[in-house]
Coordinates of N, CA and C in Angstrom, one line a residue:
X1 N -3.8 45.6 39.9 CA -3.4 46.7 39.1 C -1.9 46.8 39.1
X2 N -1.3 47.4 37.8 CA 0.1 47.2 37.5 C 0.6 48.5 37.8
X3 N 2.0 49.0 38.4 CA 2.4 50.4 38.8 C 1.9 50.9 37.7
X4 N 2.0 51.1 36.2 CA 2.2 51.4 35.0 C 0.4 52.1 35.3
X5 N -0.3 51.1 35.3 CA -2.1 51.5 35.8 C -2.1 52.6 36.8
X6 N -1.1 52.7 38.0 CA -1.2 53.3 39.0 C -0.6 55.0 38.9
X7 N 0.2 54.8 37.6 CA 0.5 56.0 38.0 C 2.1 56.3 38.1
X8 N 2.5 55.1 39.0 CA 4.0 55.3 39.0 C 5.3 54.9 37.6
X9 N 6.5 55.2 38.3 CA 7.7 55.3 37.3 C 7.6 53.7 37.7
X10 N 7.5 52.6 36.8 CA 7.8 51.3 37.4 C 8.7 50.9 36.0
X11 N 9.1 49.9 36.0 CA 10.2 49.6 34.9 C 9.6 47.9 35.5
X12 N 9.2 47.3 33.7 CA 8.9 45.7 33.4 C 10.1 44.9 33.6
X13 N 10.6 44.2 34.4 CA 11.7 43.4 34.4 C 11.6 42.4 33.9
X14 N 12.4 41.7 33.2 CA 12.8 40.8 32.0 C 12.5 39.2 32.5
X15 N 12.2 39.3 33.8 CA 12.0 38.0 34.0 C 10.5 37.9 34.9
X16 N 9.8 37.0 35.7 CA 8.3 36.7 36.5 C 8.9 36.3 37.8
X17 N 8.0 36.6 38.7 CA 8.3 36.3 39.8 C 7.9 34.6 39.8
X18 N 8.2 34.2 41.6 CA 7.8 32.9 41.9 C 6.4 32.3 41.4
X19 N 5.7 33.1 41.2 CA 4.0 32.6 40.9 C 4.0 33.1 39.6
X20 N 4.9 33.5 38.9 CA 4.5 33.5 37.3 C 4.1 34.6 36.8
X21 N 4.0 35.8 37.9 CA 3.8 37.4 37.4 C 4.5 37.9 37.3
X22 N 4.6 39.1 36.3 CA 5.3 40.4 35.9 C 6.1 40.6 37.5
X23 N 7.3 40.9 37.3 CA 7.8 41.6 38.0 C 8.0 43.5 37.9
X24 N 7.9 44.0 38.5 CA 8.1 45.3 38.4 C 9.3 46.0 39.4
X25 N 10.2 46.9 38.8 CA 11.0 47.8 40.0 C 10.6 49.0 39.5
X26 N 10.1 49.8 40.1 CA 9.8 51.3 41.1 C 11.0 51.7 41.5
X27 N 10.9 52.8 40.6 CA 12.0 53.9 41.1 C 12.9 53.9 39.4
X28 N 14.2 54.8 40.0 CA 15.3 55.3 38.9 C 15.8 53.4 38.4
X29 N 16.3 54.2 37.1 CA 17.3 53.2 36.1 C 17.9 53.0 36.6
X30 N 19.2 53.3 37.6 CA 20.4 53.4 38.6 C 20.9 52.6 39.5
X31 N 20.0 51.5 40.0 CA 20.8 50.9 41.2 C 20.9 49.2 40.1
X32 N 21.5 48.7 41.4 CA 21.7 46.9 41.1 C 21.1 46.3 40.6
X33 N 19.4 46.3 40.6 CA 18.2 45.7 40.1 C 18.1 46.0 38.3
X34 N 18.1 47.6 38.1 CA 18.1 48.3 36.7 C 19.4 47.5 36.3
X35 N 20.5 47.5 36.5 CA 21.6 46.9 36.2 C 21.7 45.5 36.1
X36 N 21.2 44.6 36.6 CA 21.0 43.0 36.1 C 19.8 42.8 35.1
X37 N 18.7 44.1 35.4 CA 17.8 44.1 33.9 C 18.3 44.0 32.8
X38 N 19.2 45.1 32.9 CA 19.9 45.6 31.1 C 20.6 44.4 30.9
X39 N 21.4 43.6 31.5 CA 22.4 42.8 31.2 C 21.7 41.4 30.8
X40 N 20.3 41.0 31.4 CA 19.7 39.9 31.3 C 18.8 40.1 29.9
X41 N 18.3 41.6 29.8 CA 17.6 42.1 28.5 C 19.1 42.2 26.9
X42 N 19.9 42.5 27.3 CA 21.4 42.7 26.2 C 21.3 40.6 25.7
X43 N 21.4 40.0 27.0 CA 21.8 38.7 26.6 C 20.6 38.2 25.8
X44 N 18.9 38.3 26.5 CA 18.2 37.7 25.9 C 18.3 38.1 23.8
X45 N 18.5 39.1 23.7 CA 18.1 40.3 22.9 C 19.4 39.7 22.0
X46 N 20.2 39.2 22.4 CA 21.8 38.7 21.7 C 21.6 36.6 21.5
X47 N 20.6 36.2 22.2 CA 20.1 34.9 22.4 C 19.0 35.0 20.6
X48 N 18.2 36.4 20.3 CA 17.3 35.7 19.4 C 18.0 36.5 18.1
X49 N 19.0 37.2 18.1 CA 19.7 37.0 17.3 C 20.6 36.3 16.5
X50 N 21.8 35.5 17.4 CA 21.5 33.7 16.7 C 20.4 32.7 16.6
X51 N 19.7 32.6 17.4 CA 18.3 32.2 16.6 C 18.3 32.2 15.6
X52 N 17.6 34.1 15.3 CA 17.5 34.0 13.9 C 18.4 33.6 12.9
X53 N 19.8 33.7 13.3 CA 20.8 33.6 12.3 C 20.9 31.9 11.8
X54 N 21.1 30.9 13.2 CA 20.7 29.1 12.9 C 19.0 29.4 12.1
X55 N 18.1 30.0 12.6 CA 17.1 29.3 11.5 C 17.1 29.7 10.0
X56 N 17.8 30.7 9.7 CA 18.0 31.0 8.5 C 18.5 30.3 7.7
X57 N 19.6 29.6 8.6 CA 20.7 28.4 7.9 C 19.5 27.2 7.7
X58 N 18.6 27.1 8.8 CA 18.2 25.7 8.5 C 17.2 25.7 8.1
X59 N 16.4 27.0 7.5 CA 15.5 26.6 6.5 C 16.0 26.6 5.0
X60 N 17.3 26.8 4.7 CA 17.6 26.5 3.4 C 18.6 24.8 3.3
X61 N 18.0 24.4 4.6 CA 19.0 23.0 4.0 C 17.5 21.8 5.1
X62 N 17.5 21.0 4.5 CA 16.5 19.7 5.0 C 16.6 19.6 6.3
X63 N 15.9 19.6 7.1 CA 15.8 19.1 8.7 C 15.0 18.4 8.9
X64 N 15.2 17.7 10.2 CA 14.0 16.4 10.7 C 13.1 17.6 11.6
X65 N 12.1 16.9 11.7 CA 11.2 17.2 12.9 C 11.6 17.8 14.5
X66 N 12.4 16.5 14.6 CA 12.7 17.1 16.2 C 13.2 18.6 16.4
X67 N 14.3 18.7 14.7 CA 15.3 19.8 15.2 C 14.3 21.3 14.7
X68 N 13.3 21.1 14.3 CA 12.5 22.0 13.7 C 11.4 22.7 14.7
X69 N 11.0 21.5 15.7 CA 10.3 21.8 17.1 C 11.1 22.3 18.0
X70 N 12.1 21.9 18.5 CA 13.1 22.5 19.3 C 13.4 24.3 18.8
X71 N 13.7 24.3 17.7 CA 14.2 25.8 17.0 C 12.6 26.1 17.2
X72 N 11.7 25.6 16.8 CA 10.3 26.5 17.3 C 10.1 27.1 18.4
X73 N 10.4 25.9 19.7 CA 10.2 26.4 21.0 C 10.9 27.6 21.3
X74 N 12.2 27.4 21.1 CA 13.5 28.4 21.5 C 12.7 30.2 21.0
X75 N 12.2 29.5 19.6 CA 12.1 31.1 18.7 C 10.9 31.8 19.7
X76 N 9.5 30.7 20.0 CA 8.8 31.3 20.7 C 9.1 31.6 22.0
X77 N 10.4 31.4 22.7 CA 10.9 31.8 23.9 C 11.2 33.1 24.0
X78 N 12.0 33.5 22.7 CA 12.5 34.3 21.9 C 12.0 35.7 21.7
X79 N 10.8 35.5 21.2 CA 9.7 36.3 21.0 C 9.2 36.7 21.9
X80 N 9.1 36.1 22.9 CA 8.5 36.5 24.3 C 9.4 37.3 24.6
X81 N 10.6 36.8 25.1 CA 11.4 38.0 25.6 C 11.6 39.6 24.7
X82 N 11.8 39.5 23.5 CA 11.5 40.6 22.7 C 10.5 41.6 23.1
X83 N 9.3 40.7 23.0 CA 8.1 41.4 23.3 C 8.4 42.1 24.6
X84 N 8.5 41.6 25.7 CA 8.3 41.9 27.3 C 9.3 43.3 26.9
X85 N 10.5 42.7 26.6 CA 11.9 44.2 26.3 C 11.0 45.3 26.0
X86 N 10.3 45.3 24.6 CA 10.0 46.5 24.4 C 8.5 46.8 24.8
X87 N 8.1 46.3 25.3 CA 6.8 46.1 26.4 C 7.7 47.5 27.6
X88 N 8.1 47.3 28.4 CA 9.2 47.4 29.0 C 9.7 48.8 28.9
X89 N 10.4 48.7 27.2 CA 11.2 49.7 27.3 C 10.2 51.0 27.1
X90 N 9.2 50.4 25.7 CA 7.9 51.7 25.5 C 7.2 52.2 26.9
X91 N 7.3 51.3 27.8 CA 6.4 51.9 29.0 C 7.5 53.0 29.6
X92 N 8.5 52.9 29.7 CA 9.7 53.8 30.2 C 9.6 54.8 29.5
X93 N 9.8 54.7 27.8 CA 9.5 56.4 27.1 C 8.5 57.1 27.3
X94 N 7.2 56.6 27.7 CA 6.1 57.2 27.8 C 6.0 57.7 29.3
X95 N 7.0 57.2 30.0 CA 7.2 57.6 31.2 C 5.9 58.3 32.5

């Protein structure tokens, strides 16, 4: 069961722990933990914005394969973090 399930103030952290689950911090926005969130969530959030700006460029000009898979992976990386952010942030407003 997730804090979120339980009841408490938990905040989705932008990254998984060692075994590949959700990490959660419990408690205020305020300390050191909330603060490497925002800054890891600002970079990812600033990462799929050139994304999208390189795939823009490169679907109006010819590409090979490789470079079309690679720009896929990246976008679906991309999207994940997006998702999780506002995963994350919606669970915060509803507080």
């Amino acid at each position: 069961m997730t804090p979120y399930e339980k009841g408490e103030a938990a905040r989705l952290l932008p990254w998984n722990g060692p075994e590949g689950k959700p990490c959660y911090l419990i408690g205020d926005d305020t300390g050191p933990v909330s603060r490497v969130a925002d800054a890891t969530e600002a970079v990812q959030l600033a990462m799929g914005a050139e994304l999208l700006t390189y795939t823009r460029g490169m679907l109006t000009n010819s590409t090979h394969e490789p470079e079309l898979r690679y720009l896929t992976e990246r976008l679906a990386e991309s999207l994940g973090d997006a998702l999780r952010i506002a995963e994350s942030r919606g669970a915060r407003l509803r507080g």
